[in-house]
Amino acid sequence: MSLEARLEELGRSLGEREAAHAEALEVARAVARRLRDSVESALERFHAGAAKAGADHLKIELGPLRLDEKHVRAVEFDVTRGRHRAIFTVKSRGDVTLVGPFHKGKTEGPCRSFPIEAVDEIENALGDFLTRFLEEATSP
């Protein structure tokens, strides 16, 4: 069997296996999109506040929504500044995990996970999580 045929067969087999998770992954993607929109709005306010105070150099980058680097059935996005990073992961099994903050190239963590339905709890944790990230990422 040719390489192309083998990989096509493998793709079909893995695709059939993963198709059963497509709906749950789409729910995770929608939750992650809403979470990212919330983080984007909060970072816009952070940047405006920093600029108003005379520190417009405090720039945080918000990454795109993408398939999770570790889990094929999850989506993620991150915030970074220099070597500082924090990751937001939403898994198709129904949980949101906040990873970090940590330095790129170092062990990830700490992590906190919440059920997708725990909207208020996630919102409260998100504030603490972003505050911790911003304080670490902007320390001299």
mmCIF file of C-alpha atoms in Angstrom:
data_model
loop_
_atom_site.group_PDB
_atom_site.id
_atom_site.type_symbol
_atom_site.label_atom_id
_atom_site.label_comp_id
_atom_site.label_asym_id
_atom_site.label_seq_id
_atom_site.Cartn_x
_atom_site.Cartn_y
_atom_site.Cartn_z
ATOM 1 C CA MET A 1 0.000 0.000 0.000
ATOM 2 C CA SER A 2 1.360 3.454 -0.893
ATOM 3 C CA LEU A 3 2.165 6.066 1.737
ATOM 4 C CA GLU A 4 -0.666 8.262 0.480
ATOM 5 C CA ALA A 5 -3.177 5.406 0.675
ATOM 6 C CA ARG A 6 -2.015 4.405 4.158
ATOM 7 C CA LEU A 7 -2.354 7.950 5.473
ATOM 8 C CA GLU A 8 -5.730 8.410 3.789
ATOM 9 C CA GLU A 9 -6.945 5.231 5.475
ATOM 10 C CA LEU A 10 -5.531 6.362 8.821
ATOM 11 C CA GLY A 11 -7.150 9.785 8.387
ATOM 12 C CA ARG A 12 -10.499 8.161 7.693
ATOM 13 C CA SER A 13 -10.154 5.854 10.698
ATOM 14 C CA LEU A 14 -9.116 8.623 13.097
ATOM 15 C CA GLY A 15 -11.721 10.952 11.605
ATOM 16 C CA GLU A 16 -14.452 8.397 12.305
ATOM 17 C CA ARG A 17 -13.213 8.035 15.879
ATOM 18 C CA GLU A 18 -13.155 11.795 16.452
ATOM 19 C CA ALA A 19 -16.437 12.533 14.667
ATOM 20 C CA ALA A 20 -18.275 11.333 17.759
ATOM 21 C CA HIS A 21 -16.699 14.228 19.676
ATOM 22 C CA ALA A 22 -17.335 16.960 17.091
ATOM 23 C CA GLU A 23 -20.448 18.376 18.765
ATOM 24 C CA ALA A 24 -18.834 18.545 22.216
ATOM 25 C CA LEU A 25 -15.742 20.144 20.673
ATOM 26 C CA GLU A 26 -17.932 22.773 19.001
ATOM 27 C CA VAL A 27 -19.514 23.562 22.394
ATOM 28 C CA ALA A 28 -16.011 23.918 23.866
ATOM 29 C CA ARG A 29 -15.039 26.193 20.965
ATOM 30 C CA ALA A 30 -18.083 28.422 21.593
ATOM 31 C CA VAL A 31 -17.281 28.652 25.320
ATOM 32 C CA ALA A 32 -13.636 29.438 24.539
ATOM 33 C CA ARG A 33 -14.695 32.113 22.029
ATOM 34 C CA ARG A 34 -16.875 33.817 24.675
ATOM 35 C CA LEU A 35 -14.075 33.542 27.239
ATOM 36 C CA ARG A 36 -11.548 34.993 24.782
ATOM 37 C CA ASP A 37 -13.920 37.874 23.956
ATOM 38 C CA SER A 38 -14.184 38.641 27.671
ATOM 39 C CA VAL A 39 -10.393 38.564 28.095
ATOM 40 C CA GLU A 40 -9.959 40.764 25.018
ATOM 41 C CA SER A 41 -12.356 43.356 26.410
ATOM 42 C CA ALA A 42 -10.622 43.293 29.814
ATOM 43 C CA LEU A 43 -7.185 43.684 28.210
ATOM 44 C CA GLU A 44 -8.408 46.662 26.186
ATOM 45 C CA ARG A 45 -9.401 48.296 29.466
ATOM 46 C CA PHE A 46 -6.032 47.365 31.006
ATOM 47 C CA HIS A 47 -4.161 48.907 28.063
ATOM 48 C CA ALA A 48 -6.319 52.052 28.221
ATOM 49 C CA GLY A 49 -5.725 52.385 31.970
ATOM 50 C CA ALA A 50 -1.977 51.880 31.605
ATOM 51 C CA ALA A 51 -1.781 54.404 28.753
ATOM 52 C CA LYS A 52 -3.826 56.953 30.699
ATOM 53 C CA ALA A 53 -1.381 56.576 33.597
ATOM 54 C CA GLY A 54 1.535 57.199 31.224
ATOM 55 C CA ALA A 55 2.708 53.599 30.739
ATOM 56 C CA ASP A 56 1.518 52.709 27.247
ATOM 57 C CA HIS A 57 4.497 50.334 26.925
ATOM 58 C CA LEU A 58 2.661 47.754 29.074
ATOM 59 C CA LYS A 59 1.377 45.685 26.154
ATOM 60 C CA ILE A 60 -0.065 42.199 26.546
ATOM 61 C CA GLU A 61 -0.599 39.970 23.512
ATOM 62 C CA LEU A 62 -3.768 37.923 23.179
ATOM 63 C CA GLY A 63 -3.334 34.796 21.087
ATOM 64 C CA PRO A 64 -5.857 33.343 18.646
ATOM 65 C CA LEU A 65 -8.282 30.572 19.421
ATOM 66 C CA ARG A 66 -6.717 27.283 18.301
ATOM 67 C CA LEU A 67 -6.757 23.538 18.845
ATOM 68 C CA ASP A 68 -5.131 22.808 22.191
ATOM 69 C CA GLU A 69 -1.436 21.921 22.023
ATOM 70 C CA LYS A 70 -1.855 18.896 24.324
ATOM 71 C CA HIS A 71 -5.428 17.679 23.894
ATOM 72 C CA VAL A 72 -6.975 16.973 20.500
ATOM 73 C CA ARG A 73 -10.457 17.429 21.976
ATOM 74 C CA ALA A 74 -9.896 20.901 23.412
ATOM 75 C CA VAL A 75 -9.358 24.481 22.291
ATOM 76 C CA GLU A 76 -7.129 27.114 23.820
ATOM 77 C CA PHE A 77 -5.824 30.648 23.612
ATOM 78 C CA ASP A 78 -3.141 32.433 25.593
ATOM 79 C CA VAL A 79 -1.932 35.788 26.817
ATOM 80 C CA THR A 80 1.755 36.621 26.701
ATOM 81 C CA ARG A 81 4.238 39.337 27.438
ATOM 82 C CA GLY A 82 7.836 38.498 26.835
ATOM 83 C CA ARG A 83 8.537 35.158 28.486
ATOM 84 C CA HIS A 84 5.371 35.295 30.611
ATOM 85 C CA ARG A 85 2.444 33.170 29.484
ATOM 86 C CA ALA A 86 -0.989 32.098 30.703
ATOM 87 C CA ILE A 87 -3.201 29.584 28.884
ATOM 88 C CA PHE A 88 -6.978 29.254 28.826
ATOM 89 C CA THR A 89 -8.150 25.763 27.819
ATOM 90 C CA VAL A 90 -11.697 24.539 27.234
ATOM 91 C CA LYS A 91 -12.062 20.778 26.885
ATOM 92 C CA SER A 92 -14.882 18.984 25.095
ATOM 93 C CA ARG A 93 -15.481 16.896 28.210
ATOM 94 C CA GLY A 94 -16.892 20.044 29.816
ATOM 95 C CA ASP A 95 -14.256 21.913 31.784
ATOM 96 C CA VAL A 96 -12.327 25.156 31.627
ATOM 97 C CA THR A 97 -8.718 25.150 32.827
ATOM 98 C CA LEU A 98 -6.641 28.229 33.614
ATOM 99 C CA VAL A 99 -2.926 27.381 33.339
ATOM 100 C CA GLY A 100 -0.244 29.548 34.891
ATOM 101 C CA PRO A 101 0.973 32.121 34.800
ATOM 102 C CA PHE A 102 4.381 30.650 33.998
ATOM 103 C CA HIS A 103 7.524 31.429 32.013
ATOM 104 C CA LYS A 104 7.807 30.058 28.479
ATOM 105 C CA GLY A 105 10.142 27.076 28.422
ATOM 106 C CA LYS A 106 9.394 26.239 32.059
ATOM 107 C CA THR A 107 6.921 23.792 33.565
ATOM 108 C CA GLU A 108 3.342 24.898 33.080
ATOM 109 C CA GLY A 109 1.199 25.535 36.091
ATOM 110 C CA PRO A 110 -0.411 26.016 38.446
ATOM 111 C CA CYS A 111 -3.744 24.920 36.960
ATOM 112 C CA ARG A 112 -7.329 25.497 38.085
ATOM 113 C CA SER A 113 -10.236 23.725 36.433
ATOM 114 C CA PHE A 114 -13.957 24.476 36.510
ATOM 115 C CA PRO A 115 -17.060 22.877 34.996
ATOM 116 C CA ILE A 116 -18.182 24.801 31.892
ATOM 117 C CA GLU A 117 -21.499 25.559 33.618
ATOM 118 C CA ALA A 118 -19.782 27.348 36.553
ATOM 119 C CA VAL A 119 -19.979 30.715 34.774
ATOM 120 C CA ASP A 120 -19.866 32.896 37.911
ATOM 121 C CA GLU A 121 -17.027 30.900 39.428
ATOM 122 C CA ILE A 122 -15.048 31.091 36.169
ATOM 123 C CA GLU A 123 -15.657 34.844 35.938
ATOM 124 C CA ASN A 124 -14.361 35.377 39.489
ATOM 125 C CA ALA A 125 -11.334 33.142 38.934
ATOM 126 C CA LEU A 126 -10.619 34.860 35.631
ATOM 127 C CA GLY A 127 -10.162 38.193 37.373
ATOM 128 C CA ASP A 128 -7.727 36.744 39.899
ATOM 129 C CA PHE A 129 -5.914 34.785 37.184
ATOM 130 C CA LEU A 130 -5.455 37.776 34.860
ATOM 131 C CA THR A 131 -4.455 40.024 37.747
ATOM 132 C CA ARG A 132 -1.754 37.558 38.802
ATOM 133 C CA PHE A 133 -0.549 37.257 35.202
ATOM 134 C CA LEU A 134 -0.475 41.018 34.639
ATOM 135 C CA GLU A 135 1.367 41.693 37.884
ATOM 136 C CA GLU A 136 4.015 39.053 37.090
ATOM 137 C CA ALA A 137 4.312 39.973 33.407
ATOM 138 C CA THR A 138 4.789 43.677 34.079
ATOM 139 C CA SER A 139 7.184 43.440 37.023
ATOM 140 C CA PRO A 140 10.577 45.032 36.366
#
